[in-house]
Amino acid sequence: MTDSQNEDHQPIVTNVVDDPAVANANTELAVTTAHLQASWRS
């Protein structure tokens, strides 16, 4: 099996989660959601 064939079998989710930009975006979204929930409670 060549390297390119091997790459096709790797889960896409792992690649997304390992991407620092995506991880940062998810963190910012979680923080924003927490702020919105706090605003609704007050």
PDB file of N, CA and C in Angstrom:
ATOM      1  N   MET A   1       0.850  -1.196   0.000  1.00  0.00           N
ATOM      2  CA  MET A   1       0.000   0.000   0.000  1.00  0.00           C
ATOM      3  C   MET A   1       0.887   1.247   0.000  1.00  0.00           C
ATOM      4  N   THR A   2       0.576   2.184  -0.856  1.00  0.00           N
ATOM      5  CA  THR A   2       1.368   3.410  -0.917  1.00  0.00           C
ATOM      6  C   THR A   2       0.925   4.376   0.171  1.00  0.00           C
ATOM      7  N   ASP A   3       1.698   5.411   0.386  1.00  0.00           N
ATOM      8  CA  ASP A   3       1.356   6.405   1.404  1.00  0.00           C
ATOM      9  C   ASP A   3       0.035   7.096   1.092  1.00  0.00           C
ATOM     10  N   SER A   4      -0.203   7.412  -0.176  1.00  0.00           N
ATOM     11  CA  SER A   4      -1.439   8.112  -0.532  1.00  0.00           C
ATOM     12  C   SER A   4      -2.655   7.233  -0.266  1.00  0.00           C
ATOM     13  N   GLN A   5      -2.551   5.937  -0.497  1.00  0.00           N
ATOM     14  CA  GLN A   5      -3.668   5.035  -0.210  1.00  0.00           C
ATOM     15  C   GLN A   5      -3.885   4.939   1.295  1.00  0.00           C
ATOM     16  N   ASN A   6      -2.815   4.931   2.050  1.00  0.00           N
ATOM     17  CA  ASN A   6      -2.906   4.833   3.502  1.00  0.00           C
ATOM     18  C   ASN A   6      -3.597   6.066   4.078  1.00  0.00           C
ATOM     19  N   GLU A   7      -3.331   7.228   3.535  1.00  0.00           N
ATOM     20  CA  GLU A   7      -3.948   8.464   4.021  1.00  0.00           C
ATOM     21  C   GLU A   7      -5.461   8.444   3.848  1.00  0.00           C
ATOM     22  N   ASP A   8      -5.935   7.792   2.799  1.00  0.00           N
ATOM     23  CA  ASP A   8      -7.373   7.739   2.538  1.00  0.00           C
ATOM     24  C   ASP A   8      -8.127   6.978   3.618  1.00  0.00           C
ATOM     25  N   HIS A   9      -7.436   6.138   4.362  1.00  0.00           N
ATOM     26  CA  HIS A   9      -8.095   5.317   5.374  1.00  0.00           C
ATOM     27  C   HIS A   9      -8.086   5.961   6.758  1.00  0.00           C
ATOM     28  N   GLN A  10      -7.448   7.105   6.888  1.00  0.00           N
ATOM     29  CA  GLN A  10      -7.425   7.787   8.183  1.00  0.00           C
ATOM     30  C   GLN A  10      -8.740   8.525   8.393  1.00  0.00           C
ATOM     31  N   PRO A  11      -9.274   8.485   9.603  1.00  0.00           N
ATOM     32  CA  PRO A  11     -10.540   9.187   9.872  1.00  0.00           C
ATOM     33  C   PRO A  11     -10.403  10.690   9.648  1.00  0.00           C
ATOM     34  N   ILE A  12     -11.365  11.264   8.972  1.00  0.00           N
ATOM     35  CA  ILE A  12     -11.346  12.702   8.693  1.00  0.00           C
ATOM     36  C   ILE A  12     -11.509  13.495   9.993  1.00  0.00           C
ATOM     37  N   VAL A  13     -12.292  12.967  10.922  1.00  0.00           N
ATOM     38  CA  VAL A  13     -12.551  13.666  12.180  1.00  0.00           C
ATOM     39  C   VAL A  13     -11.249  13.939  12.916  1.00  0.00           C
ATOM     40  N   THR A  14     -10.348  12.980  12.915  1.00  0.00           N
ATOM     41  CA  THR A  14      -9.062  13.152  13.586  1.00  0.00           C
ATOM     42  C   THR A  14      -8.302  14.322  12.978  1.00  0.00           C
ATOM     43  N   ASN A  15      -8.329  14.420  11.661  1.00  0.00           N
ATOM     44  CA  ASN A  15      -7.621  15.514  10.991  1.00  0.00           C
ATOM     45  C   ASN A  15      -8.221  16.862  11.371  1.00  0.00           C
ATOM     46  N   VAL A  16      -9.516  16.937  11.496  1.00  0.00           N
ATOM     47  CA  VAL A  16     -10.187  18.189  11.849  1.00  0.00           C
ATOM     48  C   VAL A  16      -9.866  18.575  13.288  1.00  0.00           C
ATOM     49  N   VAL A  17      -9.940  17.612  14.192  1.00  0.00           N
ATOM     50  CA  VAL A  17      -9.697  17.886  15.606  1.00  0.00           C
ATOM     51  C   VAL A  17      -8.246  18.294  15.841  1.00  0.00           C
ATOM     52  N   ASP A  18      -7.335  17.702  15.086  1.00  0.00           N
ATOM     53  CA  ASP A  18      -5.920  18.020  15.254  1.00  0.00           C
ATOM     54  C   ASP A  18      -5.542  19.365  14.640  1.00  0.00           C
ATOM     55  N   ASP A  19      -6.432  19.950  13.856  1.00  0.00           N
ATOM     56  CA  ASP A  19      -6.150  21.226  13.204  1.00  0.00           C
ATOM     57  C   ASP A  19      -6.263  22.351  14.238  1.00  0.00           C
ATOM     58  N   PRO A  20      -5.173  23.051  14.536  1.00  0.00           N
ATOM     59  CA  PRO A  20      -5.209  24.104  15.571  1.00  0.00           C
ATOM     60  C   PRO A  20      -6.245  25.186  15.292  1.00  0.00           C
ATOM     61  N   ALA A  21      -6.437  25.549  14.033  1.00  0.00           N
ATOM     62  CA  ALA A  21      -7.402  26.602  13.705  1.00  0.00           C
ATOM     63  C   ALA A  21      -8.812  26.162  14.052  1.00  0.00           C
ATOM     64  N   VAL A  22      -9.136  24.912  13.765  1.00  0.00           N
ATOM     65  CA  VAL A  22     -10.472  24.389  14.066  1.00  0.00           C
ATOM     66  C   VAL A  22     -10.650  24.267  15.570  1.00  0.00           C
ATOM     67  N   ALA A  23      -9.631  23.793  16.264  1.00  0.00           N
ATOM     68  CA  ALA A  23      -9.703  23.670  17.717  1.00  0.00           C
ATOM     69  C   ALA A  23      -9.910  25.039  18.352  1.00  0.00           C
ATOM     70  N   ASN A  24      -9.234  26.049  17.852  1.00  0.00           N
ATOM     71  CA  ASN A  24      -9.370  27.408  18.368  1.00  0.00           C
ATOM     72  C   ASN A  24     -10.771  27.939  18.104  1.00  0.00           C
ATOM     73  N   ALA A  25     -11.305  27.686  16.920  1.00  0.00           N
ATOM     74  CA  ALA A  25     -12.655  28.140  16.583  1.00  0.00           C
ATOM     75  C   ALA A  25     -13.679  27.473  17.489  1.00  0.00           C
ATOM     76  N   ASN A  26     -13.499  26.184  17.758  1.00  0.00           N
ATOM     77  CA  ASN A  26     -14.420  25.473  18.640  1.00  0.00           C
ATOM     78  C   ASN A  26     -14.356  26.027  20.056  1.00  0.00           C
ATOM     79  N   THR A  27     -13.174  26.385  20.513  1.00  0.00           N
ATOM     80  CA  THR A  27     -13.011  26.957  21.848  1.00  0.00           C
ATOM     81  C   THR A  27     -13.705  28.311  21.936  1.00  0.00           C
ATOM     82  N   GLU A  28     -13.519  29.135  20.918  1.00  0.00           N
ATOM     83  CA  GLU A  28     -14.155  30.457  20.908  1.00  0.00           C
ATOM     84  C   GLU A  28     -15.673  30.323  20.876  1.00  0.00           C
ATOM     85  N   LEU A  29     -16.178  29.354  20.130  1.00  0.00           N
ATOM     86  CA  LEU A  29     -17.618  29.131  20.051  1.00  0.00           C
ATOM     87  C   LEU A  29     -18.155  28.704  21.410  1.00  0.00           C
ATOM     88  N   ALA A  30     -17.433  27.838  22.099  1.00  0.00           N
ATOM     89  CA  ALA A  30     -17.863  27.381  23.420  1.00  0.00           C
ATOM     90  C   ALA A  30     -17.889  28.545  24.406  1.00  0.00           C
ATOM     91  N   VAL A  31     -16.897  29.412  24.340  1.00  0.00           N
ATOM     92  CA  VAL A  31     -16.841  30.573  25.234  1.00  0.00           C
ATOM     93  C   VAL A  31     -17.993  31.520  24.931  1.00  0.00           C
ATOM     94  N   THR A  32     -18.262  31.758  23.657  1.00  0.00           N
ATOM     95  CA  THR A  32     -19.367  32.639  23.261  1.00  0.00           C
ATOM     96  C   THR A  32     -20.691  32.074  23.742  1.00  0.00           C
ATOM     97  N   THR A  33     -20.879  30.781  23.587  1.00  0.00           N
ATOM     98  CA  THR A  33     -22.112  30.127  24.032  1.00  0.00           C
ATOM     99  C   THR A  33     -22.276  30.267  25.538  1.00  0.00           C
ATOM    100  N   ALA A  34     -21.199  30.107  26.281  1.00  0.00           N
ATOM    101  CA  ALA A  34     -21.254  30.242  27.735  1.00  0.00           C
ATOM    102  C   ALA A  34     -21.655  31.666  28.123  1.00  0.00           C
ATOM    103  N   HIS A  35     -21.123  32.658  27.431  1.00  0.00           N
ATOM    104  CA  HIS A  35     -21.472  34.054  27.711  1.00  0.00           C
ATOM    105  C   HIS A  35     -22.945  34.323  27.414  1.00  0.00           C
ATOM    106  N   LEU A  36     -23.438  33.773  26.312  1.00  0.00           N
ATOM    107  CA  LEU A  36     -24.842  33.969  25.960  1.00  0.00           C
ATOM    108  C   LEU A  36     -25.754  33.328  27.002  1.00  0.00           C
ATOM    109  N   GLN A  37     -25.401  32.132  27.453  1.00  0.00           N
ATOM    110  CA  GLN A  37     -26.208  31.452  28.465  1.00  0.00           C
ATOM    111  C   GLN A  37     -26.200  32.243  29.766  1.00  0.00           C
ATOM    112  N   ALA A  38     -25.066  32.811  30.116  1.00  0.00           N
ATOM    113  CA  ALA A  38     -24.973  33.612  31.332  1.00  0.00           C
ATOM    114  C   ALA A  38     -25.837  34.867  31.209  1.00  0.00           C
ATOM    115  N   SER A  39     -25.891  35.453  30.028  1.00  0.00           N
ATOM    116  CA  SER A  39     -26.701  36.650  29.808  1.00  0.00           C
ATOM    117  C   SER A  39     -28.187  36.348  29.964  1.00  0.00           C
ATOM    118  N   TRP A  40     -28.613  35.198  29.479  1.00  0.00           N
ATOM    119  CA  TRP A  40     -30.027  34.828  29.573  1.00  0.00           C
ATOM    120  C   TRP A  40     -30.441  34.578  31.021  1.00  0.00           C
ATOM    121  N   ARG A  41     -29.500  34.121  31.844  1.00  0.00           N
ATOM    122  CA  ARG A  41     -29.829  33.788  33.241  1.00  0.00           C
ATOM    123  C   ARG A  41     -29.970  35.037  34.098  1.00  0.00           C
ATOM    124  N   SER A  42     -29.280  36.110  33.726  1.00  0.00           N
ATOM    125  CA  SER A  42     -29.296  37.304  34.579  1.00  0.00           C
ATOM    126  C   SER A  42     -30.454  38.228  34.275  1.00  0.00           C
TER     127      SER A  42
END
